[in-house]
């Protein structure tokens, strides 16, 4: 069975080449625009079109399935860019480039290929293809899926589908389907974890000890298959047995804006009419999509649609958006001790509601005892009681991923302060009320930490017990050591960082990490779970990274990552740094980007760590002065010149590290066989200049174009002048192929060594 699917893939590839010679109807110098015919290029059957479609007050470039009523968008080029005006034009130029001419002097590349196209075709499969003069495919939209997978299309390891914002806005939305290197296919909210409490569906087709290359493939019968590099296949979902003629049926898998993975069949008749059927939906309950409702709200179904409702004592953050989450309004210090709590609190309950946040207290007891225990506990803001098990679970806000479970005997009892209720019904001044947007203020010590954090405070005793007396050391840094521990009765492994150096310096690192990583949330940043600030003790609790650091993988492992893995790792790190530089409320300079600070989780996903040296910029700042910090070999020249640092400082460090990723060796190697090999940047530039990069990777099967691209990006990043270095956004665009890379000049470091 497996071999038949591999043969099918090769047949499809052959079909594409054949289609090129037969249906390559879009010639060089062809152009379309948004409002004058033709506004699109159609496939031979007319079922698909490529061109301009309207979004908001402008136009985007994409592919859609043509219907008599309303078209279905299946792919969007550069989906997060703003719509263009009606003056734009899409052109297959005389030199074989597919470009979007936005305005005079402003051109954007749609298809990034190292070869020039001789023609193009909109295929009946929904694939837009560029061919060279030999009728070979040099670029195809199927290789760059957005939120949709069509019959004949596949997703490789490390890629996935990102939902759209809505049915009318095809920018990147909130949910992700990921094809992981361990063979598992996972659904989860963007900027969270593909495992544990964040994932809301997994194919459970894992787990491989080492990364393996897979493809998630949707065939022309509607079957969804997982195919590994040996040609072995596993059926994820069954083929469509109801369709009499698969040639007249198109299958479409979409991750919709609500996080649902849905399979549709489109059956076309000879007169062009089509019947659309929903074949399957994952998950089958819309409320089981984690992240659909925000913090402090729960999902319930009404008229077969999900509705987000606020917990008692809270209200919507944005009254116009039910998915925005809810905030708690209360008077300052309404609970200062247990006795006062008894007279100043009341309960509001919700039946059949459940969430996945672990409680800080879980004991078997009677329901009345559970209520009393929570009422007398200032830390308890809600008690979840399981009548089936007789279990009492006490928790703090904020809570996430909550939904109603009608078939379960759960009851959530929310403790609401009397003053809070009174305050909500009066027009008190701002000095009397404040909005508690998940703010946890550290009260034990003068830290000045009033940032919006969602961290759990731990006692020193808890963390000493969790680490078995700080027994297993994972690593040691300039400010202290990191130990392995377990929480929640051994169910969750954590890394506990104990700051041990002089109080002032350790305090500085503690504050920096709390400020920076406590206020961030991204898939490629290590997650800070909690902290301890007890007397002079300062500890930070992180998620545990089972596969060590990138340094271990590059310099100590017997098996080096293959080229696709190196590319994935480089791109994931770049996206994490881009988040710090441009997507946080306050721009963050990491200041210590190096392989030792890049960790790998259970699924070999990149996690940037160690923010103790990080520097926050003010909203109007682009540069800042600070004391020299970082690691020798990765530090940008401006550190030594006494000039201001900027986000370009991290870009330099990334460039050095990118060379190390490419060649799986350290930047400085004093034991190198020849003097010219000691400094990697100098050695790499010399061979790049001479067109001999392949000599640096002897014995490896390598795509020379990929090797050259990675080296060019790294050489641009390590330019001596910060102004010459690209931004991290440009780095990401160069790596993922959405922008061309010019030849970099010689970096000063490479020229002087």
CSV table of N, CA and C in Angstrom, one decimal, residues 329-331 416-428:
chain,number,residue,atom,x,y,z
A,329,UNK,N,-12.4,43.2,37.8
A,329,UNK,CA,-12.4,44.6,38.4
A,329,UNK,C,-12.6,44.4,39.9
A,330,UNK,N,-11.7,45.0,40.7
A,330,UNK,CA,-11.8,44.8,42.1
A,330,UNK,C,-11.2,46.0,42.8
A,331,UNK,N,-11.5,46.1,44.1
A,331,UNK,CA,-10.9,47.2,44.9
A,331,UNK,C,-9.5,46.7,45.5
A,416,UNK,N,-16.1,35.9,44.8
A,416,UNK,CA,-16.2,37.3,44.3
A,416,UNK,C,-16.3,38.1,45.6
A,417,UNK,N,-15.4,39.1,45.7
A,417,UNK,CA,-15.5,40.0,46.8
A,417,UNK,C,-16.7,40.8,46.9
A,418,UNK,N,-17.3,41.0,48.1
A,418,UNK,CA,-18.5,41.9,48.2
A,418,UNK,C,-18.2,43.3,47.7
A,419,UNK,N,-17.0,43.8,48.0
A,419,UNK,CA,-16.6,45.1,47.6
A,419,UNK,C,-16.5,45.1,46.1
A,420,UNK,N,-16.1,44.0,45.5
A,420,UNK,CA,-16.0,44.0,44.1
A,420,UNK,C,-17.4,44.1,43.4
A,421,UNK,N,-18.4,43.4,44.0
A,421,UNK,CA,-19.7,43.5,43.5
A,421,UNK,C,-20.3,44.9,43.6
A,422,UNK,N,-20.1,45.5,44.7
A,422,UNK,CA,-20.5,46.9,45.0
A,422,UNK,C,-19.8,47.8,44.0
A,423,UNK,N,-18.5,47.6,43.8
A,423,UNK,CA,-17.8,48.5,43.0
A,423,UNK,C,-18.3,48.4,41.5
A,424,UNK,N,-18.6,47.2,41.1
A,424,UNK,CA,-19.1,47.1,39.7
A,424,UNK,C,-20.4,47.8,39.5
A,425,UNK,N,-21.2,48.1,40.5
A,425,UNK,CA,-22.5,48.7,40.4
A,425,UNK,C,-22.4,50.2,40.7
A,426,UNK,N,-21.3,50.8,40.9
A,426,UNK,CA,-21.2,52.2,41.2
A,426,UNK,C,-20.2,52.8,40.2
A,427,UNK,N,-20.2,54.2,40.2
A,427,UNK,CA,-19.4,54.9,39.3
A,427,UNK,C,-18.2,55.5,40.1
A,428,UNK,N,-17.5,54.6,40.8
A,428,UNK,CA,-16.3,55.0,41.5
A,428,UNK,C,-15.2,55.6,40.6
